[in-house]
């Protein structure tokens, strides 16, 4: 049986993206699960193979259809956008623009059905902006490229999964943006995703916004009652197994001991903080609501170690595993 074709974007060439990509794609287990094709710069990937000591042949291909399964070869759609002397660990508008172009090509391949999933290495948001693409991140960029209005960010680890109601906006704006309709749509997207993954009736815990979920009006301005309770009630009325609003700190403790399959976080750091504490190696970022499958590493460009060969590829390997698991049959 053929494994799914996955377009792997190289991310920001000044960061650890090329290193985690070559390390992950040399992993025999990854190659038994999918046929990857990297969208990036072949020369930079060669540099990364040298830095990491990964013994691999890099091969330029015109399209994903030629992608091989063997771990000894990495197939690359070479956009050739980066200068040979691009420094590691420094913000670069050229690398930011290139990272955008890789995602654009990968999304076109996915929308055309030429790959079954996209898996992204990290881009640097400041570089992306400096390169002329003012998107908050991949999620919003892919939503626009795929013609979708709203996408949710899910972080998945073996113990805790979390979906976010808001992500890359300021905290004051996030609280302003949260309303019961957005909370409800996020709950339903999370529930549907876990059902699709095989859970018959996922158990969801919904965080409050304020400390102790407002402690019955002691803290905050009644945001829980106004923005969260109606959404939870509507979802429960439809038979979803949803509890909340819960104190966010307790919600993550309860999820870690197995009481919930998915936590619904109201804003970026509420969901990301607990997941990052579990380690960078196993976390995967999954876009929920796109017409294509997209997974990503759960870490950033790590400019402090880029070019040193120290980058751990665990998150990239897990992101590729999840991409292969979620992808439709080729
Ligand atoms: N999927 C994506 O495209 C993501 C992109 N970013 C972007 O990355 C940039 C840097 O973000 P930071 O907050 O500094 O986080 P970061 O994840 O790049 O770095 C935080 C710390 O973790 C370490 N680290 C990260 N990845 C590692 C790996 N694979 N192996 C070993 N150590 C690793 C770094 O060396 C650093 O000490 C920002 O522009 C941010 O927006 C951040 C998260 C995800
Ligand atoms: N905090 C997660 C992150 O920054 C990744 O965002 P995206 O690029 O996947 O939208």
PDB file of C-alpha atoms in Angstrom, residues 33-315:
ATOM      1  CA  UNK A  33       4.989   6.026   7.268  1.00  0.00           C
ATOM      2  CA  UNK A  34       5.112   8.639   4.492  1.00  0.00           C
ATOM      3  CA  UNK A  35       6.801   9.798   1.301  1.00  0.00           C
ATOM      4  CA  UNK A  36       8.128  13.271   2.096  1.00  0.00           C
ATOM      5  CA  UNK A  37       9.137  15.962  -0.356  1.00  0.00           C
ATOM      6  CA  UNK A  38      10.814  19.042   1.052  1.00  0.00           C
ATOM      7  CA  UNK A  39       9.872  22.450  -0.304  1.00  0.00           C
ATOM      8  CA  UNK A  40      12.932  24.556   0.427  1.00  0.00           C
ATOM      9  CA  UNK A  41      16.508  25.301  -0.642  1.00  0.00           C
ATOM     10  CA  UNK A  42      18.579  22.261  -1.536  1.00  0.00           C
ATOM     11  CA  UNK A  43      21.921  23.955  -0.815  1.00  0.00           C
ATOM     12  CA  UNK A  44      20.800  24.912   2.702  1.00  0.00           C
ATOM     13  CA  UNK A  45      19.602  21.384   3.359  1.00  0.00           C
ATOM     14  CA  UNK A  46      22.991  20.084   2.192  1.00  0.00           C
ATOM     15  CA  UNK A  47      24.622  22.429   4.678  1.00  0.00           C
ATOM     16  CA  UNK A  48      22.309  21.118   7.409  1.00  0.00           C
ATOM     17  CA  UNK A  49      23.164  17.500   6.536  1.00  0.00           C
ATOM     18  CA  UNK A  50      26.836  18.375   6.859  1.00  0.00           C
ATOM     19  CA  UNK A  51      26.337  20.216  10.180  1.00  0.00           C
ATOM     20  CA  UNK A  52      24.292  17.406  11.712  1.00  0.00           C
ATOM     21  CA  UNK A  53      26.412  14.605  10.263  1.00  0.00           C
ATOM     22  CA  UNK A  54      23.389  13.027   8.584  1.00  0.00           C
ATOM     23  CA  UNK A  55      24.505  10.834   5.678  1.00  0.00           C
ATOM     24  CA  UNK A  56      21.866  11.430   3.033  1.00  0.00           C
ATOM     25  CA  UNK A  57      21.598  12.117  -0.684  1.00  0.00           C
ATOM     26  CA  UNK A  58      19.643  15.255  -1.534  1.00  0.00           C
ATOM     27  CA  UNK A  59      17.875  15.041  -4.870  1.00  0.00           C
ATOM     28  CA  UNK A  60      16.127  17.863  -6.739  1.00  0.00           C
ATOM     29  CA  UNK A  61      12.684  16.864  -8.040  1.00  0.00           C
ATOM     30  CA  UNK A  62      10.113  18.798 -10.080  1.00  0.00           C
ATOM     31  CA  UNK A  63       7.123  17.544  -8.132  1.00  0.00           C
ATOM     32  CA  UNK A  64       6.069  15.335  -5.230  1.00  0.00           C
ATOM     33  CA  UNK A  65       5.061  12.391  -7.404  1.00  0.00           C
ATOM     34  CA  UNK A  66       8.727  11.359  -7.677  1.00  0.00           C
ATOM     35  CA  UNK A  67       9.198  11.207  -3.901  1.00  0.00           C
ATOM     36  CA  UNK A  68      11.069   8.166  -2.612  1.00  0.00           C
ATOM     37  CA  UNK A  69      10.484   6.133   0.531  1.00  0.00           C
ATOM     38  CA  UNK A  70      14.110   5.246   1.292  1.00  0.00           C
ATOM     39  CA  UNK A  71      15.664   7.102   4.236  1.00  0.00           C
ATOM     40  CA  UNK A  72      18.953   7.513   2.332  1.00  0.00           C
ATOM     41  CA  UNK A  73      17.448  10.015  -0.117  1.00  0.00           C
ATOM     42  CA  UNK A  74      15.691  13.308   0.538  1.00  0.00           C
ATOM     43  CA  UNK A  75      13.715  14.715  -2.370  1.00  0.00           C
ATOM     44  CA  UNK A  76      13.587  18.481  -2.625  1.00  0.00           C
ATOM     45  CA  UNK A  77      11.541  20.936  -4.643  1.00  0.00           C
ATOM     46  CA  UNK A  78      14.378  23.437  -4.720  1.00  0.00           C
ATOM     47  CA  UNK A  79      13.188  27.028  -4.803  1.00  0.00           C
ATOM     48  CA  UNK A  80      16.803  28.271  -4.564  1.00  0.00           C
ATOM     49  CA  UNK A  81      15.922  31.512  -2.796  1.00  0.00           C
ATOM     50  CA  UNK A  82      18.648  31.785  -0.148  1.00  0.00           C
ATOM     51  CA  UNK A  83      22.144  33.219  -0.614  1.00  0.00           C
ATOM     52  CA  UNK A  84      24.970  30.720   0.054  1.00  0.00           C
ATOM     53  CA  UNK A  85      26.356  32.877   2.859  1.00  0.00           C
ATOM     54  CA  UNK A  86      23.084  33.402   4.792  1.00  0.00           C
ATOM     55  CA  UNK A  87      24.202  33.604   8.439  1.00  0.00           C
ATOM     56  CA  UNK A  88      22.623  31.266  10.968  1.00  0.00           C
ATOM     57  CA  UNK A  89      20.836  32.763  13.923  1.00  0.00           C
ATOM     58  CA  UNK A  90      20.223  36.202  12.441  1.00  0.00           C
ATOM     59  CA  UNK A  91      16.968  37.755  11.427  1.00  0.00           C
ATOM     60  CA  UNK A  92      16.781  37.926   7.622  1.00  0.00           C
ATOM     61  CA  UNK A  93      14.076  39.396   5.425  1.00  0.00           C
ATOM     62  CA  UNK A  94      15.252  37.173   2.546  1.00  0.00           C
ATOM     63  CA  UNK A  95      14.860  34.052   4.702  1.00  0.00           C
ATOM     64  CA  UNK A  96      11.457  35.325   5.900  1.00  0.00           C
ATOM     65  CA  UNK A  97      10.254  35.755   2.332  1.00  0.00           C
ATOM     66  CA  UNK A  98      11.661  32.339   1.360  1.00  0.00           C
ATOM     67  CA  UNK A  99       9.837  30.695   4.281  1.00  0.00           C
ATOM     68  CA  UNK A 100       6.617  32.235   2.970  1.00  0.00           C
ATOM     69  CA  UNK A 101       7.294  30.943  -0.569  1.00  0.00           C
ATOM     70  CA  UNK A 102       7.851  27.375   0.712  1.00  0.00           C
ATOM     71  CA  UNK A 103       4.490  27.417   2.512  1.00  0.00           C
ATOM     72  CA  UNK A 104       2.756  28.868  -0.550  1.00  0.00           C
ATOM     73  CA  UNK A 105       4.086  26.119  -2.841  1.00  0.00           C
ATOM     74  CA  UNK A 106       3.246  23.398  -0.287  1.00  0.00           C
ATOM     75  CA  UNK A 107      -0.308  24.691   0.092  1.00  0.00           C
ATOM     76  CA  UNK A 108      -0.780  24.760  -3.683  1.00  0.00           C
ATOM     77  CA  UNK A 109       0.358  21.130  -3.876  1.00  0.00           C
ATOM     78  CA  UNK A 110      -2.030  20.163  -1.082  1.00  0.00           C
ATOM     79  CA  UNK A 111      -5.025  22.064  -2.469  1.00  0.00           C
ATOM     80  CA  UNK A 112      -4.410  20.454  -5.880  1.00  0.00           C
ATOM     81  CA  UNK A 113      -4.384  17.020  -4.203  1.00  0.00           C
ATOM     82  CA  UNK A 114      -0.776  16.360  -5.259  1.00  0.00           C
ATOM     83  CA  UNK A 115       0.236  15.740  -1.616  1.00  0.00           C
ATOM     84  CA  UNK A 116      -1.974  14.412   1.168  1.00  0.00           C
ATOM     85  CA  UNK A 117      -0.535  16.584   3.968  1.00  0.00           C
ATOM     86  CA  UNK A 118       1.747  19.486   4.807  1.00  0.00           C
ATOM     87  CA  UNK A 119       4.253  19.392   7.657  1.00  0.00           C
ATOM     88  CA  UNK A 120       5.991  22.659   8.492  1.00  0.00           C
ATOM     89  CA  UNK A 121       9.383  23.433  10.051  1.00  0.00           C
ATOM     90  CA  UNK A 122       9.453  26.671  12.054  1.00  0.00           C
ATOM     91  CA  UNK A 123       9.456  30.103  10.502  1.00  0.00           C
ATOM     92  CA  UNK A 124      10.354  33.291  12.307  1.00  0.00           C
ATOM     93  CA  UNK A 125       7.393  35.642  12.509  1.00  0.00           C
ATOM     94  CA  UNK A 126       9.536  38.792  12.627  1.00  0.00           C
ATOM     95  CA  UNK A 127      11.467  37.645   9.541  1.00  0.00           C
ATOM     96  CA  UNK A 128       8.204  36.747   7.798  1.00  0.00           C
ATOM     97  CA  UNK A 129       6.970  40.295   8.397  1.00  0.00           C
ATOM     98  CA  UNK A 130      10.334  41.801   7.367  1.00  0.00           C
ATOM     99  CA  UNK A 131      10.061  39.741   4.166  1.00  0.00           C
ATOM    100  CA  UNK A 132       6.796  41.492   3.312  1.00  0.00           C
ATOM    101  CA  UNK A 133       4.241  38.978   4.586  1.00  0.00           C
ATOM    102  CA  UNK A 134       2.420  40.375   7.614  1.00  0.00           C
ATOM    103  CA  UNK A 135       0.754  37.165   8.816  1.00  0.00           C
ATOM    104  CA  UNK A 136       0.739  36.198  12.507  1.00  0.00           C
ATOM    105  CA  UNK A 137       2.024  32.721  11.564  1.00  0.00           C
ATOM    106  CA  UNK A 138       1.529  29.654   9.386  1.00  0.00           C
ATOM    107  CA  UNK A 139      -1.993  29.073  10.656  1.00  0.00           C
ATOM    108  CA  UNK A 140      -3.423  32.337   9.382  1.00  0.00           C
ATOM    109  CA  UNK A 141      -1.284  32.235   6.234  1.00  0.00           C
ATOM    110  CA  UNK A 142      -2.521  28.746   5.368  1.00  0.00           C
ATOM    111  CA  UNK A 143      -6.101  29.753   6.126  1.00  0.00           C
ATOM    112  CA  UNK A 144      -5.816  32.538   3.546  1.00  0.00           C
ATOM    113  CA  UNK A 145      -3.988  30.372   0.990  1.00  0.00           C
ATOM    114  CA  UNK A 146      -6.690  27.701   1.367  1.00  0.00           C
ATOM    115  CA  UNK A 147      -9.580  30.208   1.308  1.00  0.00           C
ATOM    116  CA  UNK A 148     -10.819  29.546   4.856  1.00  0.00           C
ATOM    117  CA  UNK A 149     -12.038  32.221   7.291  1.00  0.00           C
ATOM    118  CA  UNK A 150     -11.283  30.571  10.612  1.00  0.00           C
ATOM    119  CA  UNK A 151      -8.826  27.896  11.732  1.00  0.00           C
ATOM    120  CA  UNK A 152      -8.037  26.675  15.252  1.00  0.00           C
ATOM    121  CA  UNK A 153      -4.611  25.767  16.594  1.00  0.00           C
ATOM    122  CA  UNK A 154      -4.381  22.460  18.435  1.00  0.00           C
ATOM    123  CA  UNK A 155      -1.295  21.308  20.326  1.00  0.00           C
ATOM    124  CA  UNK A 156      -1.070  17.578  20.787  1.00  0.00           C
ATOM    125  CA  UNK A 157       1.149  15.616  23.190  1.00  0.00           C
ATOM    126  CA  UNK A 158       0.742  12.021  24.360  1.00  0.00           C
ATOM    127  CA  UNK A 159      -0.733  13.235  27.681  1.00  0.00           C
ATOM    128  CA  UNK A 160      -2.409  16.584  27.024  1.00  0.00           C
ATOM    129  CA  UNK A 161      -4.153  18.021  23.986  1.00  0.00           C
ATOM    130  CA  UNK A 162      -5.296  21.640  23.803  1.00  0.00           C
ATOM    131  CA  UNK A 163      -7.191  23.697  21.233  1.00  0.00           C
ATOM    132  CA  UNK A 164      -7.083  27.504  21.338  1.00  0.00           C
ATOM    133  CA  UNK A 165      -9.966  29.926  20.971  1.00  0.00           C
ATOM    134  CA  UNK A 166      -7.504  32.741  20.121  1.00  0.00           C
ATOM    135  CA  UNK A 167      -3.765  32.641  19.383  1.00  0.00           C
ATOM    136  CA  UNK A 168      -1.542  35.330  17.914  1.00  0.00           C
ATOM    137  CA  UNK A 169      -3.123  38.551  19.092  1.00  0.00           C
ATOM    138  CA  UNK A 170      -2.506  40.712  22.142  1.00  0.00           C
ATOM    139  CA  UNK A 171      -4.098  39.598  25.377  1.00  0.00           C
ATOM    140  CA  UNK A 172      -6.446  42.585  25.640  1.00  0.00           C
ATOM    141  CA  UNK A 173      -7.549  42.025  22.029  1.00  0.00           C
ATOM    142  CA  UNK A 174      -7.953  38.302  22.657  1.00  0.00           C
ATOM    143  CA  UNK A 175     -10.363  38.873  25.520  1.00  0.00           C
ATOM    144  CA  UNK A 176     -12.255  41.363  23.386  1.00  0.00           C
ATOM    145  CA  UNK A 177     -12.431  38.889  20.492  1.00  0.00           C
ATOM    146  CA  UNK A 178     -13.650  35.905  22.539  1.00  0.00           C
ATOM    147  CA  UNK A 179     -17.403  35.518  22.394  1.00  0.00           C
ATOM    148  CA  UNK A 180     -19.751  32.605  22.901  1.00  0.00           C
ATOM    149  CA  UNK A 181     -20.050  31.882  19.174  1.00  0.00           C
ATOM    150  CA  UNK A 182     -16.262  31.631  18.736  1.00  0.00           C
ATOM    151  CA  UNK A 183     -15.962  29.464  21.853  1.00  0.00           C
ATOM    152  CA  UNK A 184     -18.715  27.188  20.541  1.00  0.00           C
ATOM    153  CA  UNK A 185     -17.110  26.828  17.101  1.00  0.00           C
ATOM    154  CA  UNK A 186     -13.772  25.976  18.722  1.00  0.00           C
ATOM    155  CA  UNK A 187     -15.327  23.356  21.013  1.00  0.00           C
ATOM    156  CA  UNK A 188     -17.103  21.751  18.057  1.00  0.00           C
ATOM    157  CA  UNK A 189     -13.928  21.761  15.904  1.00  0.00           C
ATOM    158  CA  UNK A 190     -11.972  20.106  18.709  1.00  0.00           C
ATOM    159  CA  UNK A 191     -14.680  17.520  19.315  1.00  0.00           C
ATOM    160  CA  UNK A 192     -14.937  16.691  15.596  1.00  0.00           C
ATOM    161  CA  UNK A 193     -11.170  16.312  15.267  1.00  0.00           C
ATOM    162  CA  UNK A 194     -10.953  13.803  18.107  1.00  0.00           C
ATOM    163  CA  UNK A 195     -13.947  11.878  16.765  1.00  0.00           C
ATOM    164  CA  UNK A 196     -12.222  11.761  13.367  1.00  0.00           C
ATOM    165  CA  UNK A 197      -9.138  10.390  15.169  1.00  0.00           C
ATOM    166  CA  UNK A 198     -11.258   7.552  16.587  1.00  0.00           C
ATOM    167  CA  UNK A 199     -12.631   8.712  19.967  1.00  0.00           C
ATOM    168  CA  UNK A 200     -16.352   7.920  20.114  1.00  0.00           C
ATOM    169  CA  UNK A 201     -17.265  10.673  22.609  1.00  0.00           C
ATOM    170  CA  UNK A 202     -14.322  12.930  23.483  1.00  0.00           C
ATOM    171  CA  UNK A 203     -14.292  14.518  26.944  1.00  0.00           C
ATOM    172  CA  UNK A 204     -13.600  18.242  26.689  1.00  0.00           C
ATOM    173  CA  UNK A 205     -12.702  20.662  29.478  1.00  0.00           C
ATOM    174  CA  UNK A 206     -13.138  24.365  28.736  1.00  0.00           C
ATOM    175  CA  UNK A 207     -10.926  26.880  30.560  1.00  0.00           C
ATOM    176  CA  UNK A 208     -12.180  30.117  32.028  1.00  0.00           C
ATOM    177  CA  UNK A 209     -10.485  33.415  31.274  1.00  0.00           C
ATOM    178  CA  UNK A 210      -9.909  34.748  34.778  1.00  0.00           C
ATOM    179  CA  UNK A 211      -8.085  33.092  37.700  1.00  0.00           C
ATOM    180  CA  UNK A 212     -10.245  30.282  39.133  1.00  0.00           C
ATOM    181  CA  UNK A 213     -12.609  30.803  36.176  1.00  0.00           C
ATOM    182  CA  UNK A 214     -13.754  33.991  37.929  1.00  0.00           C
ATOM    183  CA  UNK A 215     -14.600  32.212  41.231  1.00  0.00           C
ATOM    184  CA  UNK A 216     -18.318  32.918  40.777  1.00  0.00           C
ATOM    185  CA  UNK A 217     -17.831  36.590  40.002  1.00  0.00           C
ATOM    186  CA  UNK A 218     -15.064  37.369  42.511  1.00  0.00           C
ATOM    187  CA  UNK A 219     -12.451  37.928  39.778  1.00  0.00           C
ATOM    188  CA  UNK A 220     -12.913  39.610  36.417  1.00  0.00           C
ATOM    189  CA  UNK A 221     -16.003  41.208  34.957  1.00  0.00           C
ATOM    190  CA  UNK A 222     -18.245  38.228  34.423  1.00  0.00           C
ATOM    191  CA  UNK A 223     -16.494  37.113  31.233  1.00  0.00           C
ATOM    192  CA  UNK A 224     -17.095  33.419  31.982  1.00  0.00           C
ATOM    193  CA  UNK A 225     -20.859  33.861  32.299  1.00  0.00           C
ATOM    194  CA  UNK A 226     -21.080  36.016  29.190  1.00  0.00           C
ATOM    195  CA  UNK A 227     -18.588  34.394  26.798  1.00  0.00           C
ATOM    196  CA  UNK A 228     -18.196  30.748  27.821  1.00  0.00           C
ATOM    197  CA  UNK A 229     -21.238  29.375  29.685  1.00  0.00           C
ATOM    198  CA  UNK A 230     -23.698  29.803  26.759  1.00  0.00           C
ATOM    199  CA  UNK A 231     -21.307  28.011  24.382  1.00  0.00           C
ATOM    200  CA  UNK A 232     -20.800  25.090  26.760  1.00  0.00           C
ATOM    201  CA  UNK A 233     -24.560  24.808  27.344  1.00  0.00           C
ATOM    202  CA  UNK A 234     -25.349  24.710  23.617  1.00  0.00           C
ATOM    203  CA  UNK A 235     -22.712  22.035  22.985  1.00  0.00           C
ATOM    204  CA  UNK A 236     -23.943  19.962  25.935  1.00  0.00           C
ATOM    205  CA  UNK A 237     -27.510  20.248  24.666  1.00  0.00           C
ATOM    206  CA  UNK A 238     -26.255  18.663  21.427  1.00  0.00           C
ATOM    207  CA  UNK A 239     -24.793  15.736  23.355  1.00  0.00           C
ATOM    208  CA  UNK A 240     -21.135  16.747  23.481  1.00  0.00           C
ATOM    209  CA  UNK A 241     -19.262  15.768  26.653  1.00  0.00           C
ATOM    210  CA  UNK A 242     -18.098  19.257  27.660  1.00  0.00           C
ATOM    211  CA  UNK A 243     -17.358  20.652  31.132  1.00  0.00           C
ATOM    212  CA  UNK A 244     -16.574  24.237  32.031  1.00  0.00           C
ATOM    213  CA  UNK A 245     -15.657  26.948  32.452  1.00  0.00           C
ATOM    214  CA  UNK A 246     -12.945  25.343  34.580  1.00  0.00           C
ATOM    215  CA  UNK A 247     -10.080  27.050  36.417  1.00  0.00           C
ATOM    216  CA  UNK A 248      -7.361  26.802  33.735  1.00  0.00           C
ATOM    217  CA  UNK A 249      -4.595  25.575  36.054  1.00  0.00           C
ATOM    218  CA  UNK A 250      -6.823  22.812  37.423  1.00  0.00           C
ATOM    219  CA  UNK A 251      -8.076  21.911  33.939  1.00  0.00           C
ATOM    220  CA  UNK A 252      -4.535  21.059  32.819  1.00  0.00           C
ATOM    221  CA  UNK A 253      -3.879  19.057  35.975  1.00  0.00           C
ATOM    222  CA  UNK A 254      -7.094  17.095  35.381  1.00  0.00           C
ATOM    223  CA  UNK A 255      -6.154  16.486  31.745  1.00  0.00           C
ATOM    224  CA  UNK A 256      -2.687  15.292  32.740  1.00  0.00           C
ATOM    225  CA  UNK A 257      -4.238  12.638  35.008  1.00  0.00           C
ATOM    226  CA  UNK A 258      -6.579  11.504  32.239  1.00  0.00           C
ATOM    227  CA  UNK A 259      -9.889  13.193  33.062  1.00  0.00           C
ATOM    228  CA  UNK A 260     -10.103  15.067  29.741  1.00  0.00           C
ATOM    229  CA  UNK A 261      -9.164  14.209  26.167  1.00  0.00           C
ATOM    230  CA  UNK A 262      -8.975  17.841  25.109  1.00  0.00           C
ATOM    231  CA  UNK A 263      -8.670  21.178  26.870  1.00  0.00           C
ATOM    232  CA  UNK A 264     -10.109  24.302  25.244  1.00  0.00           C
ATOM    233  CA  UNK A 265      -7.810  27.247  26.069  1.00  0.00           C
ATOM    234  CA  UNK A 266      -8.955  30.821  25.693  1.00  0.00           C
ATOM    235  CA  UNK A 267      -5.653  32.412  24.677  1.00  0.00           C
ATOM    236  CA  UNK A 268      -2.163  31.478  23.435  1.00  0.00           C
ATOM    237  CA  UNK A 269      -0.127  31.232  26.621  1.00  0.00           C
ATOM    238  CA  UNK A 270      -2.928  29.587  28.607  1.00  0.00           C
ATOM    239  CA  UNK A 271      -2.626  26.565  26.309  1.00  0.00           C
ATOM    240  CA  UNK A 272       1.016  26.756  25.239  1.00  0.00           C
ATOM    241  CA  UNK A 273       2.595  27.127  28.688  1.00  0.00           C
ATOM    242  CA  UNK A 274       1.438  23.768  30.115  1.00  0.00           C
ATOM    243  CA  UNK A 275       2.275  21.967  26.864  1.00  0.00           C
ATOM    244  CA  UNK A 276       5.801  23.402  26.628  1.00  0.00           C
ATOM    245  CA  UNK A 277       6.519  22.272  30.203  1.00  0.00           C
ATOM    246  CA  UNK A 278       6.004  18.709  28.965  1.00  0.00           C
ATOM    247  CA  UNK A 279       9.036  19.128  26.679  1.00  0.00           C
ATOM    248  CA  UNK A 280       9.678  20.211  23.100  1.00  0.00           C
ATOM    249  CA  UNK A 281      10.293  16.694  21.802  1.00  0.00           C
ATOM    250  CA  UNK A 282       6.784  15.322  21.538  1.00  0.00           C
ATOM    251  CA  UNK A 283       4.522  18.339  21.016  1.00  0.00           C
ATOM    252  CA  UNK A 284       2.854  18.768  17.646  1.00  0.00           C
ATOM    253  CA  UNK A 285       0.892  21.724  16.336  1.00  0.00           C
ATOM    254  CA  UNK A 286      -2.124  20.744  14.218  1.00  0.00           C
ATOM    255  CA  UNK A 287      -4.255  23.204  12.229  1.00  0.00           C
ATOM    256  CA  UNK A 288      -7.931  22.374  12.680  1.00  0.00           C
ATOM    257  CA  UNK A 289     -10.425  23.622  10.106  1.00  0.00           C
ATOM    258  CA  UNK A 290      -8.242  23.734   6.987  1.00  0.00           C
ATOM    259  CA  UNK A 291      -9.364  21.759   3.939  1.00  0.00           C
ATOM    260  CA  UNK A 292      -5.913  20.121   3.979  1.00  0.00           C
ATOM    261  CA  UNK A 293      -3.962  18.313   6.714  1.00  0.00           C
ATOM    262  CA  UNK A 294      -1.247  20.445   8.280  1.00  0.00           C
ATOM    263  CA  UNK A 295       0.981  19.559  11.206  1.00  0.00           C
ATOM    264  CA  UNK A 296       4.014  21.386  12.554  1.00  0.00           C
ATOM    265  CA  UNK A 297       6.759  21.330  15.119  1.00  0.00           C
ATOM    266  CA  UNK A 298       5.881  22.804  18.500  1.00  0.00           C
ATOM    267  CA  UNK A 299       9.061  24.900  18.749  1.00  0.00           C
ATOM    268  CA  UNK A 300      10.448  27.976  17.048  1.00  0.00           C
ATOM    269  CA  UNK A 301      13.476  28.837  14.944  1.00  0.00           C
ATOM    270  CA  UNK A 302      15.888  28.573  17.915  1.00  0.00           C
ATOM    271  CA  UNK A 303      18.322  31.151  16.534  1.00  0.00           C
ATOM    272  CA  UNK A 304      20.495  30.618  19.631  1.00  0.00           C
ATOM    273  CA  UNK A 305      21.515  27.107  18.468  1.00  0.00           C
ATOM    274  CA  UNK A 306      20.889  27.289  14.686  1.00  0.00           C
ATOM    275  CA  UNK A 307      23.831  26.047  12.640  1.00  0.00           C
ATOM    276  CA  UNK A 308      25.395  24.155  15.561  1.00  0.00           C
ATOM    277  CA  UNK A 309      23.840  20.722  14.923  1.00  0.00           C
ATOM    278  CA  UNK A 310      22.317  20.647  18.414  1.00  0.00           C
ATOM    279  CA  UNK A 311      18.662  20.904  17.373  1.00  0.00           C
ATOM    280  CA  UNK A 312      16.520  17.977  18.530  1.00  0.00           C
ATOM    281  CA  UNK A 313      14.315  16.567  15.758  1.00  0.00           C
ATOM    282  CA  UNK A 314      11.793  14.871  18.086  1.00  0.00           C
ATOM    283  CA  UNK A 315       8.991  17.356  17.470  1.00  0.00           C
TER     284      UNK A 315
END
